[in-house]
Coordinates of C-alpha atoms in Angstrom, one line a residue:
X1 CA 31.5 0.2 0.7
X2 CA 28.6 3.0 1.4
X3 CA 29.6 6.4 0.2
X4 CA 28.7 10.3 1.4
X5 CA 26.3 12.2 -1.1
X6 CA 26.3 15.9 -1.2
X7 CA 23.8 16.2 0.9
X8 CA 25.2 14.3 3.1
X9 CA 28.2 16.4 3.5
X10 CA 25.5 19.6 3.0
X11 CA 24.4 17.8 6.6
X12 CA 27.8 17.7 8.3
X13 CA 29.0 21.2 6.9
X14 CA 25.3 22.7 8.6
X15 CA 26.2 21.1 12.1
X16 CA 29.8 21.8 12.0
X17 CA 29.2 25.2 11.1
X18 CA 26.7 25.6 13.6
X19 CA 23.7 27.1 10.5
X20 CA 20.9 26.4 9.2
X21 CA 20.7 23.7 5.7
X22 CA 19.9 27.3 3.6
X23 CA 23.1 28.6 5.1
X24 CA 25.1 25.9 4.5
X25 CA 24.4 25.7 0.7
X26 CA 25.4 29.2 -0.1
X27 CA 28.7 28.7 1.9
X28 CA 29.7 25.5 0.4
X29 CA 31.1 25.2 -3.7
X30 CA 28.7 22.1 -4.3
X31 CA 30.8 21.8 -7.6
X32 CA 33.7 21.1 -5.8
X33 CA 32.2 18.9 -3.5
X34 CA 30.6 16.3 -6.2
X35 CA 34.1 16.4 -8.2
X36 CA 35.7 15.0 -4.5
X37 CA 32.9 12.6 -4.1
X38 CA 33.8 11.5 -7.9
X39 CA 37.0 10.6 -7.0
X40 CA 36.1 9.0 -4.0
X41 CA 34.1 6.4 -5.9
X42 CA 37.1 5.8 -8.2
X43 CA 38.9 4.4 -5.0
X44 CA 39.1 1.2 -3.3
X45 CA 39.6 0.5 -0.1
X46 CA 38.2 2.2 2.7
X47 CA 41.9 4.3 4.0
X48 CA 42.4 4.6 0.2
X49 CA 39.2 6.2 0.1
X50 CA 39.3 8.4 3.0
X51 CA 42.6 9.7 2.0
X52 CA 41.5 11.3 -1.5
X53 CA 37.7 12.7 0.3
X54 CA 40.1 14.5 2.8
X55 CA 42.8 15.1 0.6
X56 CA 40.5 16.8 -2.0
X57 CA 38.3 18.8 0.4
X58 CA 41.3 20.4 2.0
X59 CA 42.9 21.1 -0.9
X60 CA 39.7 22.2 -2.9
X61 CA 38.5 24.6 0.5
X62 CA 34.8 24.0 -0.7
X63 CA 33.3 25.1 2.6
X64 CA 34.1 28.9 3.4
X65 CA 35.0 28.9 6.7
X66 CA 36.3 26.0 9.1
X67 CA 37.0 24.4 5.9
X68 CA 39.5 21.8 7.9
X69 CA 36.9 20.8 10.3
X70 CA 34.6 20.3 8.1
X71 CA 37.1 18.5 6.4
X72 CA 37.9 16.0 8.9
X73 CA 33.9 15.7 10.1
X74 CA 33.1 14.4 6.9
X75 CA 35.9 11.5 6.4
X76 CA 35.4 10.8 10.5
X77 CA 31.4 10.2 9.3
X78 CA 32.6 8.2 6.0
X79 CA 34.7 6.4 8.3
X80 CA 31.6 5.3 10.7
X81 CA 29.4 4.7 7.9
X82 CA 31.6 2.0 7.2
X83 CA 31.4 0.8 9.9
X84 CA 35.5 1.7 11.1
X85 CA 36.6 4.7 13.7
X86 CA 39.3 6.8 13.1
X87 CA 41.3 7.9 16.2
X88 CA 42.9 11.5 15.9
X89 CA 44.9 11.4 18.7
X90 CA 47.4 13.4 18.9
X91 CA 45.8 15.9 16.7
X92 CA 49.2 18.0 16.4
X93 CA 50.1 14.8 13.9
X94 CA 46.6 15.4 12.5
X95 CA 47.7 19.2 11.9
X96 CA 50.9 18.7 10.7
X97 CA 49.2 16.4 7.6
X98 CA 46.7 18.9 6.9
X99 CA 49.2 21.4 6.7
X100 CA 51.5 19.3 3.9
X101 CA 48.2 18.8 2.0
X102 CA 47.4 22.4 1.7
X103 CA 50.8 23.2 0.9
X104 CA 51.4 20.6 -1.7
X105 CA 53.8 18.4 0.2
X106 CA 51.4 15.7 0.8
X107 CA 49.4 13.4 -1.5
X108 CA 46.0 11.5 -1.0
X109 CA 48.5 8.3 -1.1
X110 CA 50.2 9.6 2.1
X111 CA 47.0 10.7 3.3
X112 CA 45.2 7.3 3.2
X113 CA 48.8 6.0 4.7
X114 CA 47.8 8.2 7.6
X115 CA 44.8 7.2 8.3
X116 CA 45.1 3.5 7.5
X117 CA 47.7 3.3 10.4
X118 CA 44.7 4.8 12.7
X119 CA 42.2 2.9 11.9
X120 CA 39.7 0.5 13.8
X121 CA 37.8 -1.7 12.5
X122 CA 34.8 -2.6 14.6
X123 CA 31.2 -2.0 15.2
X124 CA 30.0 1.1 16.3
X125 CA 26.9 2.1 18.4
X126 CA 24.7 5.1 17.9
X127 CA 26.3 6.3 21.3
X128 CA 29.9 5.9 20.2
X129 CA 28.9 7.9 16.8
X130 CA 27.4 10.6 18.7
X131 CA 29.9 11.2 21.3
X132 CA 32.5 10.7 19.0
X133 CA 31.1 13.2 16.5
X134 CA 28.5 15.1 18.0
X135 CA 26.9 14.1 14.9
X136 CA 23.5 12.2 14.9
X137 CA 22.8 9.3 13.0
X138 CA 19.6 10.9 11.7
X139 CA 19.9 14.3 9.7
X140 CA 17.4 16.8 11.5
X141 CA 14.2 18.4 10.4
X142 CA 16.9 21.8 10.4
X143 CA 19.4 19.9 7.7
X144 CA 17.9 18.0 4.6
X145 CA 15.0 15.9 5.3
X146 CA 13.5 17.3 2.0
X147 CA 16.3 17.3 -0.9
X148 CA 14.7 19.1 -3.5
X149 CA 14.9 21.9 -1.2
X150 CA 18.6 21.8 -1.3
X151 CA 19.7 21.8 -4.6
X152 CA 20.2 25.2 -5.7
X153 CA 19.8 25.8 -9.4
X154 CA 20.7 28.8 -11.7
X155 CA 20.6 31.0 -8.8
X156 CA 17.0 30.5 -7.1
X157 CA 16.1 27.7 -4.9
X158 CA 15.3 24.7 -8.0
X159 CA 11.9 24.0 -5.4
X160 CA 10.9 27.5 -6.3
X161 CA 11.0 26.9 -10.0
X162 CA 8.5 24.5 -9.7
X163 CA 4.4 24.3 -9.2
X164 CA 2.8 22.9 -6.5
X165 CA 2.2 19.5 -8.5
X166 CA 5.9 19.3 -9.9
X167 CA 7.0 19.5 -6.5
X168 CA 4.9 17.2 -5.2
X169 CA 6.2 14.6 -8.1
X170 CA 9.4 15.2 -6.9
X171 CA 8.4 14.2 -3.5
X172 CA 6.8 11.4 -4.7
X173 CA 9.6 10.0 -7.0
X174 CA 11.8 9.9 -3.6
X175 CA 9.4 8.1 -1.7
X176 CA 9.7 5.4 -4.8
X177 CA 13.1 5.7 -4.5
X178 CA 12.7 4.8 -0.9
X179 CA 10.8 1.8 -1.7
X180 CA 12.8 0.1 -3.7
X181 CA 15.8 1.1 -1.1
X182 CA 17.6 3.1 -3.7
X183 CA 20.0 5.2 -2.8
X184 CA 19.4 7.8 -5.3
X185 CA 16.1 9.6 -7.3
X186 CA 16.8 8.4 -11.6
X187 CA 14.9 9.2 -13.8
X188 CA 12.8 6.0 -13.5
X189 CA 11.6 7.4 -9.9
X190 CA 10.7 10.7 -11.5
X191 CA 8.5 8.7 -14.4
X192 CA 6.8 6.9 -11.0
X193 CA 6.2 10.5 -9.2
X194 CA 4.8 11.6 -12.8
X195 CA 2.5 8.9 -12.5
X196 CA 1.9 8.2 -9.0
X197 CA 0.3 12.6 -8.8
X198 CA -2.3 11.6 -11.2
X199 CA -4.0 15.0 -12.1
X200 CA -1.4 16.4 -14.4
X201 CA -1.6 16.6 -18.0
X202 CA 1.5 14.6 -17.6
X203 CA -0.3 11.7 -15.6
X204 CA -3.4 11.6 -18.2
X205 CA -1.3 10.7 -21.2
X206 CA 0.3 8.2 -19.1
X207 CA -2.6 6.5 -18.6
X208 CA -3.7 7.3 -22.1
X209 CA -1.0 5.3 -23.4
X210 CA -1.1 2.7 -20.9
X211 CA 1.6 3.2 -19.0
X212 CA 1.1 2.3 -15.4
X213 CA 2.7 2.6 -11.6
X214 CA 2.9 -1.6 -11.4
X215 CA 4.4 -2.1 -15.0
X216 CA 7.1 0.5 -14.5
X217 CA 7.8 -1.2 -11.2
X218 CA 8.4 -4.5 -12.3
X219 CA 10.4 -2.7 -15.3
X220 CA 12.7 -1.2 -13.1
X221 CA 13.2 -4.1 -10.9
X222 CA 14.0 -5.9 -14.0
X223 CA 16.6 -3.0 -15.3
X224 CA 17.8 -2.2 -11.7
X225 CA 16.7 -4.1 -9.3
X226 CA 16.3 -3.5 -5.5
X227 CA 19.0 -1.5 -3.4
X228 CA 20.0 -3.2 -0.3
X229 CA 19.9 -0.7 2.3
X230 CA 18.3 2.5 2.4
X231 CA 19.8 6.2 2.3
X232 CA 18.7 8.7 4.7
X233 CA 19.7 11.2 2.1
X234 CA 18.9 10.6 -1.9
X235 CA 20.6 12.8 -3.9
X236 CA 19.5 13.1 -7.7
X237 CA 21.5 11.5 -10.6
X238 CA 22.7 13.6 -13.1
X239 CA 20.4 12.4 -15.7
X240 CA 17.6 13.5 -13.3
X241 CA 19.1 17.0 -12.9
X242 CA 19.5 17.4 -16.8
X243 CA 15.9 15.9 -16.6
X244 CA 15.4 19.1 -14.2
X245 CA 17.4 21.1 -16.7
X246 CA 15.3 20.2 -19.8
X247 CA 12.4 20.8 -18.0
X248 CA 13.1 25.0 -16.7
X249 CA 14.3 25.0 -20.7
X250 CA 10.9 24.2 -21.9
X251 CA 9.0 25.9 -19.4
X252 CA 10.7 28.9 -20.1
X253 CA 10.6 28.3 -24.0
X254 CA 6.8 27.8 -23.7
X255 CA 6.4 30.8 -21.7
X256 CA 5.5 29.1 -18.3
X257 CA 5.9 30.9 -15.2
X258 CA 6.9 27.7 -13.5
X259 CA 7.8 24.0 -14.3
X260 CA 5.0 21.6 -14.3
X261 CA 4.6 17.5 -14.4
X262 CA 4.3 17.8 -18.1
X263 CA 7.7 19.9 -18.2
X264 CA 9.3 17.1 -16.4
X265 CA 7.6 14.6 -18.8
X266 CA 9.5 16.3 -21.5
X267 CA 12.6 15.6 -20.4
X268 CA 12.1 12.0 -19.2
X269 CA 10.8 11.5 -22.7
X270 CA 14.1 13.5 -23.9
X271 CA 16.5 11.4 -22.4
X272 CA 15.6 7.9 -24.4
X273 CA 19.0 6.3 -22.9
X274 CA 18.5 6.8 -19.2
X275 CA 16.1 4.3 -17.5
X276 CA 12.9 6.3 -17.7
X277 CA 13.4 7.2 -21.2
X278 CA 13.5 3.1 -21.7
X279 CA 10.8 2.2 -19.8
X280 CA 8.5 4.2 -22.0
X281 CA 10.0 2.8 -25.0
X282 CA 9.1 -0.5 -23.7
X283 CA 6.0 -0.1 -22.7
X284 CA 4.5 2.5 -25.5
X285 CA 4.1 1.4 -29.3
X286 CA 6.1 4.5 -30.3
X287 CA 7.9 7.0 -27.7
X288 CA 7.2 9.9 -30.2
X289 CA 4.0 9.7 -30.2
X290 CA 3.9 9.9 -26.4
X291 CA 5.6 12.9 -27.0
X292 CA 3.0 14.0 -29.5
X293 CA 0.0 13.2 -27.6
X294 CA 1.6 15.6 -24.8
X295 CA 2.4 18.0 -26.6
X296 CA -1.3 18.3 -28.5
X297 CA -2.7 18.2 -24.8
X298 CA -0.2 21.3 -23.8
X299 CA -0.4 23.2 -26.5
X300 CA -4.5 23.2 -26.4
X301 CA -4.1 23.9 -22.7
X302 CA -1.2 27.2 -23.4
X303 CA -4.0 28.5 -26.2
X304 CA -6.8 28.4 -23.9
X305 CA -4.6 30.1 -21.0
X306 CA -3.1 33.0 -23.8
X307 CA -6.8 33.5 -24.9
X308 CA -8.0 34.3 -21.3
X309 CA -4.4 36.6 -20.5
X310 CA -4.9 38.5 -24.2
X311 CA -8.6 39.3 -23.2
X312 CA -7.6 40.4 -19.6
X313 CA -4.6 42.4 -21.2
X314 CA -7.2 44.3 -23.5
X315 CA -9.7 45.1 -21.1
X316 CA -7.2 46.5 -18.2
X317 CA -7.7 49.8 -19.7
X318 CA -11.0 49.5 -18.8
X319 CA -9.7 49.4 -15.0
X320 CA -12.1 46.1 -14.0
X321 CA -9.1 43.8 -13.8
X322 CA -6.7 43.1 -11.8
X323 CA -3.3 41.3 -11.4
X324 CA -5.0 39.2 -9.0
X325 CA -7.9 38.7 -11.2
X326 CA -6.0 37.8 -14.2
X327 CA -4.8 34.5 -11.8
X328 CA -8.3 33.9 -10.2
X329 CA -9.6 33.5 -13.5
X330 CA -6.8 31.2 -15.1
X331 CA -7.0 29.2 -12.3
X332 CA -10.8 28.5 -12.9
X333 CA -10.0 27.7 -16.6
X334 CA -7.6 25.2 -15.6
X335 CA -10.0 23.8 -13.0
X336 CA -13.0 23.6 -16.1
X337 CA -10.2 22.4 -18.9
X338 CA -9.3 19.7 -16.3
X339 CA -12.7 18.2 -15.7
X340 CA -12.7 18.3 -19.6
X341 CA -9.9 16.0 -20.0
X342 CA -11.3 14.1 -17.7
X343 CA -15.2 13.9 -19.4
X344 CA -12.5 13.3 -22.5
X345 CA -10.9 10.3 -21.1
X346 CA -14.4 9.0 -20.1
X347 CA -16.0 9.2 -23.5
X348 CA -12.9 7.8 -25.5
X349 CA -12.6 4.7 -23.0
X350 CA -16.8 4.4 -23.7
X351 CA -15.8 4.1 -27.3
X352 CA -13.1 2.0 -26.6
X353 CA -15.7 -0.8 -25.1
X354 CA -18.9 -0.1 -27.6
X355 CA -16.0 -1.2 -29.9
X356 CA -15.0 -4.3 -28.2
X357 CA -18.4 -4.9 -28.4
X358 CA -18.0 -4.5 -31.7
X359 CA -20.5 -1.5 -31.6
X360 CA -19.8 1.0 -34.1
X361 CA -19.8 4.1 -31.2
X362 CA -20.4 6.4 -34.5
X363 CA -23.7 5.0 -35.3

């Protein structure tokens, strides 16, 4: 059986309620919506199922506003996505359940009754979809072609949190996620982004360790294996999330204005038990000192950064500063400390083959 994400339903609430993706986030209790979904997934059975996802959404009133039709758009696309159509007529019978269900009088049980007894099992076309739901198959550039965007996080937009390279890990892990026709973004596909950016901190100790795109891939084969379909929307896992979570906790600890790659890092490395935590245990001599060698790489990079801030801080009573300044010039020590890491990497793997050589490189 396929199953709705919250994004999906994020999707269907946006067109139903005739907004924008944005919109439709603040005006839905995403809470409420997963702990539906939950339930759902306990379920077995296709009616079964559809009774608890419409029996929980009416009863939980997660979208404000048109909550019922929302309702009912979201088990009529669960029903097509599986491949079934649901027929409503007469939708005074349709009313009168809803009504029972917000009322207490009627249970998921009687709910799934309901719609097992209008039920059709049969292929359906893109046509029938559409002009049975006035839904398309595809989700629109307007609803949530780029998840990250979506998922709103301690107040702010969690996109916004991030730098320009985090966000474009994130993008990347998805479009690994893709590839292996997953139907969700683990923490294995955010270890992939982490190394697919390769001009992060994050992405250098990696390397440094030996940890590579291909031997994660054939790891998470190996641990997962291959989905069978793909997902037009890939929601994160919750061990991605608290991966997320970790992440904003250490930037904000290390007095970061934003989460970067290495951020992220941490909290892959955090998480030993989920999938990209066990990857790196597999394919590093020792996790902690992955951690360590990230760490000593950050913590030189936070010095040199405070050292250039303190010195700008002084001098702005001397007026020949600027916010703006202050930026310019961290960005150009970030841009020289970079192509010193990567001179670094370049001497060290020099040393590595004068020894195999069996060239003392110290002579």
């Amino acid at each position: 059986m396929r199953y709705l994400g919250p994004y999906d339903v994020l999707a269907i609430a946006a067109r139903v309620l005739r907004c924008s993706s944005a919109d439709a986030v603040l005006r839905t209790d995403l809470n409420a919506v997963e702990r539906v979904l939950d339930s759902v997934r306990l379920t077995s059975g296709l009616a079964e199922s559809a009774g608890v996802l419409l029996a929980g959404l009416v009863r939980a009133r997660p979208f404000d506003g048109a909550n019922r039709v929302v309702a009912v758009a979201v088990v009529l696309q669960f029903v097509t996505l599986n491949r079934a159509e649901l027929q409503l007529e007469p939708v005074a019978y349709v009313d009168e359940l809803l009504d029972r269900i917000v009322a207490g009088q009627a249970s998921h049980r009687e709910a799934g009754a309901f719609i097992r007894s209008r039920l059709e099992h049969r292929p359906l076309t893109p046509e029938d979809l559409e002009e049975h739901l006035r839904l398309d198959l595809l989700l629109s550039e307007e609803t949530l072609t780029f998840d990250v965007e979506q998922e709103w996080w301690r107040g702010v937009r969690m996109y916004e949190q991030f730098s320009d390279p985090a966000r474009r890990v994130i993008v990347l892990a998805q479009e690994e996620a893709r590839g292996f026709d997953h139907a969700y973004v683990g923490t294995e596909h955010l270890l992939l982004g982490l190394i697919t950016e390769g001009q992060s901190i994050a992405a250098r100790v990696l390397n440094a360790v030996g940890i590579t795109a291909p031997a994660v891939k054939d790891l998470v084969v190996e641990i997962i294996g291959r989905g069978k379909s793909g997902a037009a929307s890939i929601p994160f896992t919750p061990r991605a999330k608290s991966t997320f979570e970790y992440a904003w906790g250490e930037s904000r600890a290390r007095g970061a204005e934003q989460v970067r790659p290495e951020h992220l890092l941490l909290g892959v490395l955090n998480d030993r038990d989920g999938v990209g935590g066990q990857i790196i245990t597999k394919l590093a001599a020792d996790i902690d000192q992955v951690r360590r060698k990230l760490e000593e790489r950050m913590n030189w990079r936070e010095r040199s950064e405070s050292l250039v801030a303190d010195m700008l801080t002084e001098s702005a009573t001397a007026n020949w500063t600027t916010y703006g300044r202050r930026h310019h010039l961290i960005h150009e020590l970030n841009a020289l400390l970079d192509e010193n890491e990567r001179l670094h990497e370049q001497v060290a793997k020099l040393r590595d083959l004068l020894r195999q050589h069996e060239i003392d490189p110290d002579s």
